[in-house]
Amino acid sequence: MYFYSSIAQRKLIKKQRKVERPKSSFGFYILWNQISLISFFSITYILGWDAPSVGLKFEILPVFSLIIGLICYYIFVLVVNKILNILRVSQIVENDAYLVSVRLIPRQKLQRTLFLIAVCILNPITEELIFRGVLVHQLGIYINNYYLAISLGLFVTVGNHIYQGRLHIITHIIFYVFTVTLLYSDVGLVGSIGFHLAGDVYPFMRLKYEANNYKKRRREERRAKYVSS
């Protein structure tokens, strides 16, 4: 379902000539979804699942696990930038990432604030619980095959983000490798949540910078096209 939805969304984005902002209530909708997921996990925790089954480890203080996750994200950015520069596709990926951000982030102040709370605070927790804690760690225990669970998790992760563009598959594969490595390290799921937290906050911090760069690249493209004609 995630895979099909992402492909359909990607086709819709490619058809759009003009970059469209989300609906006026989009921020509230995203926040409500995140609150619903948190509530679901809280209820199911009471009914039976426990922290170790989803990879939550507390041998290291959670705050240090979060910090390790944040540091790993910095390394991830360096690795991804290097690979994209070698492949000479960094500008294409940056353009796609910026356009996706514009389509997702509401203009209205309240909706934008609700969206940021949902994406930057709650989303790292819910996504890591679902896609790493349950889909990878818990499933690996249940079927007694971690490699199959990790492979399935990778397929779902890529399918869930394919709407961002084919070249972004590279980024999400590397992202997945980092989060799974953290999941099975001493920092566990808390470390992967810290990593994901940085991954959701960092694009917002750079949004204005990316907007200026995107406009600059568009001007250069139009200028080059005008000169060639």
GROMACS .gro file of C-alpha atoms in nm:
model
  229
    1MET     CA    1   0.000   0.000   0.000
    2TYR     CA    2   0.281   0.242   0.094
    3PHE     CA    3   0.464   0.153  -0.230
    4TYR     CA    4   0.156   0.205  -0.450
    5SER     CA    5   0.066   0.532  -0.275
    6SER     CA    6   0.419   0.668  -0.322
    7ILE     CA    7   0.424   0.582  -0.694
    8ALA     CA    8   0.083   0.747  -0.744
    9GLN     CA    9   0.198   1.056  -0.555
   10ARG     CA   10   0.517   1.074  -0.762
   11LYS     CA   11   0.316   1.060  -1.088
   12LEU     CA   12   0.091   1.339  -0.962
   13ILE     CA   13   0.392   1.555  -0.875
   14LYS     CA   14   0.544   1.504  -1.221
   15LYS     CA   15   0.216   1.608  -1.387
   16GLN     CA   16   0.197   1.933  -1.191
   17ARG     CA   17   0.341   2.223  -1.385
   18LYS     CA   18   0.307   2.459  -1.092
   19VAL     CA   19   0.432   2.375  -0.744
   20GLU     CA   20   0.121   2.347  -0.529
   21ARG     CA   21   0.106   2.406  -0.155
   22PRO     CA   22  -0.086   2.158   0.063
   23LYS     CA   23  -0.444   2.216   0.176
   24SER     CA   24  -0.510   2.466   0.454
   25SER     CA   25  -0.576   2.196   0.717
   26PHE     CA   26  -0.276   1.980   0.624
   27GLY     CA   27  -0.074   2.062   0.937
   28PHE     CA   28  -0.359   1.958   1.166
   29TYR     CA   29  -0.414   1.641   0.962
   30ILE     CA   30  -0.048   1.535   0.994
   31LEU     CA   31  -0.041   1.613   1.367
   32TRP     CA   32  -0.362   1.417   1.424
   33ASN     CA   33  -0.213   1.115   1.246
   34GLN     CA   34   0.096   1.129   1.466
   35ILE     CA   35  -0.109   1.162   1.786
   36SER     CA   36  -0.321   0.865   1.674
   37LEU     CA   37  -0.009   0.655   1.621
   38ILE     CA   38   0.134   0.752   1.961
   39SER     CA   39  -0.200   0.661   2.124
   40PHE     CA   40  -0.204   0.328   1.942
   41PHE     CA   41   0.145   0.239   2.062
   42SER     CA   42   0.057   0.344   2.418
   43ILE     CA   43  -0.250   0.118   2.422
   44THR     CA   44  -0.070  -0.179   2.267
   45TYR     CA   45   0.218  -0.134   2.514
   46ILE     CA   46  -0.029  -0.173   2.800
   47LEU     CA   47  -0.170  -0.483   2.629
   48GLY     CA   48   0.159  -0.663   2.600
   49TRP     CA   49   0.461  -0.552   2.394
   50ASP     CA   50   0.772  -0.443   2.580
   51ALA     CA   51   1.073  -0.218   2.519
   52PRO     CA   52   1.331  -0.493   2.436
   53SER     CA   53   1.105  -0.641   2.166
   54VAL     CA   54   1.132  -0.319   1.961
   55GLY     CA   55   1.501  -0.261   2.027
   56LEU     CA   56   1.482  -0.010   2.313
   57LYS     CA   57   1.799  -0.042   2.520
   58PHE     CA   58   1.891   0.150   2.832
   59GLU     CA   59   2.245   0.029   2.908
   60ILE     CA   60   2.349   0.377   2.792
   61LEU     CA   61   2.160   0.682   2.917
   62PRO     CA   62   1.895   0.774   2.655
   63VAL     CA   63   2.029   1.129   2.624
   64PHE     CA   64   2.371   0.993   2.520
   65SER     CA   65   2.206   0.751   2.277
   66LEU     CA   66   2.021   1.046   2.120
   67ILE     CA   67   2.345   1.244   2.093
   68ILE     CA   68   2.520   0.951   1.925
   69GLY     CA   69   2.232   0.935   1.677
   70LEU     CA   70   2.268   1.308   1.605
   71ILE     CA   71   2.643   1.270   1.548
   72CYS     CA   72   2.582   0.977   1.313
   73TYR     CA   73   2.348   1.194   1.107
   74TYR     CA   74   2.629   1.445   1.055
   75ILE     CA   75   2.844   1.159   0.921
   76PHE     CA   76   2.552   1.047   0.704
   77VAL     CA   77   2.525   1.395   0.544
   78LEU     CA   78   2.897   1.392   0.460
   79VAL     CA   79   2.873   1.044   0.306
   80VAL     CA   80   2.560   1.122   0.100
   81ASN     CA   81   2.697   1.453  -0.028
   82LYS     CA   82   3.019   1.281  -0.134
   83ILE     CA   83   2.834   1.005  -0.321
   84LEU     CA   84   2.593   1.246  -0.494
   85ASN     CA   85   2.884   1.468  -0.602
   86ILE     CA   86   3.071   1.166  -0.743
   87LEU     CA   87   2.759   1.064  -0.937
   88ARG     CA   88   2.708   1.429  -1.042
   89VAL     CA   89   2.343   1.429  -0.943
   90SER     CA   90   2.355   1.649  -0.633
   91GLN     CA   91   2.175   1.943  -0.798
   92ILE     CA   92   1.893   1.720  -0.926
   93VAL     CA   93   1.846   1.568  -0.581
   94GLU     CA   94   1.852   1.912  -0.417
   95ASN     CA   95   1.589   2.040  -0.662
   96ASP     CA   96   1.362   1.740  -0.597
   97ALA     CA   97   1.405   1.772  -0.220
   98TYR     CA   98   1.319   2.141  -0.224
   99LEU     CA   99   1.009   2.093  -0.442
  100VAL     CA  100   0.884   1.811  -0.218
  101SER     CA  101   0.932   2.036   0.087
  102VAL     CA  102   0.734   2.316  -0.077
  103ARG     CA  103   0.449   2.076  -0.155
  104LEU     CA  104   0.439   1.950   0.204
  105ILE     CA  105   0.493   2.256   0.426
  106PRO     CA  106   0.183   2.475   0.481
  107ARG     CA  107   0.205   2.854   0.441
  108GLN     CA  108  -0.027   2.946   0.729
  109LYS     CA  109   0.157   3.006   1.055
  110LEU     CA  110  -0.062   2.781   1.274
  111GLN     CA  111  -0.071   2.495   1.024
  112ARG     CA  112   0.302   2.529   0.968
  113THR     CA  113   0.365   2.510   1.344
  114LEU     CA  114   0.143   2.202   1.378
  115PHE     CA  115   0.322   2.045   1.083
  116LEU     CA  116   0.665   2.110   1.238
  117ILE     CA  117   0.556   1.959   1.571
  118ALA     CA  118   0.425   1.650   1.393
  119VAL     CA  119   0.723   1.602   1.163
  120CYS     CA  120   1.017   1.714   1.378
  121ILE     CA  121   0.908   1.584   1.720
  122LEU     CA  122   0.657   1.300   1.684
  123ASN     CA  123   0.742   1.156   1.342
  124PRO     CA  124   1.095   1.035   1.434
  125ILE     CA  125   0.944   0.840   1.725
  126THR     CA  126   0.652   0.684   1.536
  127GLU     CA  127   0.845   0.602   1.217
  128GLU     CA  128   1.134   0.441   1.402
  129LEU     CA  129   0.893   0.241   1.619
  130ILE     CA  130   0.703   0.118   1.313
  131PHE     CA  131   0.975   0.072   1.051
  132ARG     CA  132   1.271  -0.026   1.270
  133GLY     CA  133   1.127  -0.132   1.606
  134VAL     CA  134   0.834  -0.343   1.484
  135LEU     CA  135   0.900  -0.419   1.116
  136VAL     CA  136   1.269  -0.503   1.161
  137HIS     CA  137   1.354  -0.584   1.524
  138GLN     CA  138   1.029  -0.740   1.646
  139LEU     CA  139   0.962  -0.922   1.319
  140GLY     CA  140   1.319  -1.054   1.319
  141ILE     CA  141   1.260  -1.205   1.663
  142TYR     CA  142   0.921  -1.347   1.563
  143ILE     CA  143   1.039  -1.521   1.244
  144ASN     CA  144   1.389  -1.588   1.381
  145ASN     CA  145   1.545  -1.438   1.068
  146TYR     CA  146   1.693  -1.090   1.108
  147TYR     CA  147   1.826  -1.077   0.752
  148LEU     CA  148   1.481  -1.130   0.602
  149ALA     CA  149   1.330  -0.870   0.836
  150ILE     CA  150   1.602  -0.617   0.745
  151SER     CA  151   1.549  -0.683   0.372
  152LEU     CA  152   1.173  -0.639   0.406
  153GLY     CA  153   1.225  -0.320   0.606
  154LEU     CA  154   1.449  -0.181   0.332
  155PHE     CA  155   1.189  -0.257   0.064
  156VAL     CA  156   0.912  -0.084   0.263
  157THR     CA  157   1.132   0.217   0.343
  158VAL     CA  158   1.228   0.272  -0.020
  159GLY     CA  159   0.868   0.222  -0.135
  160ASN     CA  160   0.742   0.466   0.126
  161HIS     CA  161   0.969   0.745  -0.002
  162ILE     CA  162   0.981   0.677  -0.376
  163TYR     CA  163   0.750   0.976  -0.437
  164GLN     CA  164   1.052   1.201  -0.371
  165GLY     CA  165   1.221   1.082  -0.689
  166ARG     CA  166   1.425   0.783  -0.805
  167LEU     CA  167   1.758   0.940  -0.718
  168HIS     CA  168   1.644   0.980  -0.358
  169ILE     CA  169   1.646   0.601  -0.331
  170ILE     CA  170   2.024   0.632  -0.285
  171THR     CA  171   1.975   0.865   0.009
  172HIS     CA  172   1.711   0.648   0.175
  173ILE     CA  173   1.912   0.327   0.137
  174ILE     CA  174   2.207   0.490   0.315
  175PHE     CA  175   1.968   0.640   0.573
  176TYR     CA  176   1.826   0.293   0.634
  177VAL     CA  177   2.171   0.137   0.677
  178PHE     CA  178   2.257   0.394   0.944
  179THR     CA  179   1.930   0.349   1.137
  180VAL     CA  180   1.947  -0.031   1.134
  181THR     CA  181   2.312  -0.021   1.243
  182LEU     CA  182   2.215   0.204   1.534
  183LEU     CA  183   1.917  -0.021   1.614
  184TYR     CA  184   2.142  -0.324   1.662
  185SER     CA  185   2.417  -0.131   1.841
  186ASP     CA  186   2.434  -0.051   2.214
  187VAL     CA  187   2.225   0.266   2.163
  188GLY     CA  188   1.933   0.070   2.014
  189LEU     CA  189   1.612   0.231   1.896
  190VAL     CA  190   1.680   0.551   2.094
  191GLY     CA  191   1.990   0.611   1.882
  192SER     CA  192   1.799   0.558   1.558
  193ILE     CA  193   1.530   0.799   1.684
  194GLY     CA  194   1.801   1.060   1.747
  195PHE     CA  195   1.934   1.001   1.396
  196HIS     CA  196   1.586   1.035   1.244
  197LEU     CA  197   1.519   1.345   1.455
  198ALA     CA  198   1.821   1.515   1.302
  199GLY     CA  199   1.708   1.397   0.959
  200ASP     CA  200   1.370   1.567   0.998
  201VAL     CA  201   1.495   1.888   1.162
  202TYR     CA  202   1.795   1.949   0.933
  203PRO     CA  203   1.594   2.011   0.611
  204PHE     CA  204   1.378   2.272   0.787
  205MET     CA  205   1.688   2.450   0.914
  206ARG     CA  206   1.822   2.466   0.557
  207LEU     CA  207   1.492   2.545   0.384
  208LYS     CA  208   1.557   2.916   0.327
  209TYR     CA  209   1.909   2.840   0.205
  210GLU     CA  210   1.777   2.571  -0.030
  211ALA     CA  211   1.506   2.808  -0.160
  212ASN     CA  212   1.768   3.069  -0.254
  213ASN     CA  213   1.987   2.805  -0.418
  214TYR     CA  214   1.692   2.666  -0.613
  215LYS     CA  215   1.599   3.010  -0.746
  216LYS     CA  216   1.962   3.075  -0.836
  217ARG     CA  217   1.988   2.746  -1.027
  218ARG     CA  218   1.663   2.822  -1.212
  219ARG     CA  219   1.793   3.166  -1.317
  220GLU     CA  220   2.117   3.011  -1.441
  221GLU     CA  221   1.926   2.747  -1.638
  222ARG     CA  222   1.705   3.011  -1.803
  223ARG     CA  223   2.009   3.226  -1.880
  224ALA     CA  224   2.194   2.931  -2.035
  225LYS     CA  225   1.887   2.839  -2.241
  226TYR     CA  226   1.850   3.198  -2.361
  227VAL     CA  227   2.218   3.220  -2.462
  228SER     CA  228   2.207   2.887  -2.647
  229SER     CA  229   1.900   2.994  -2.843
   0.00000   0.00000   0.00000
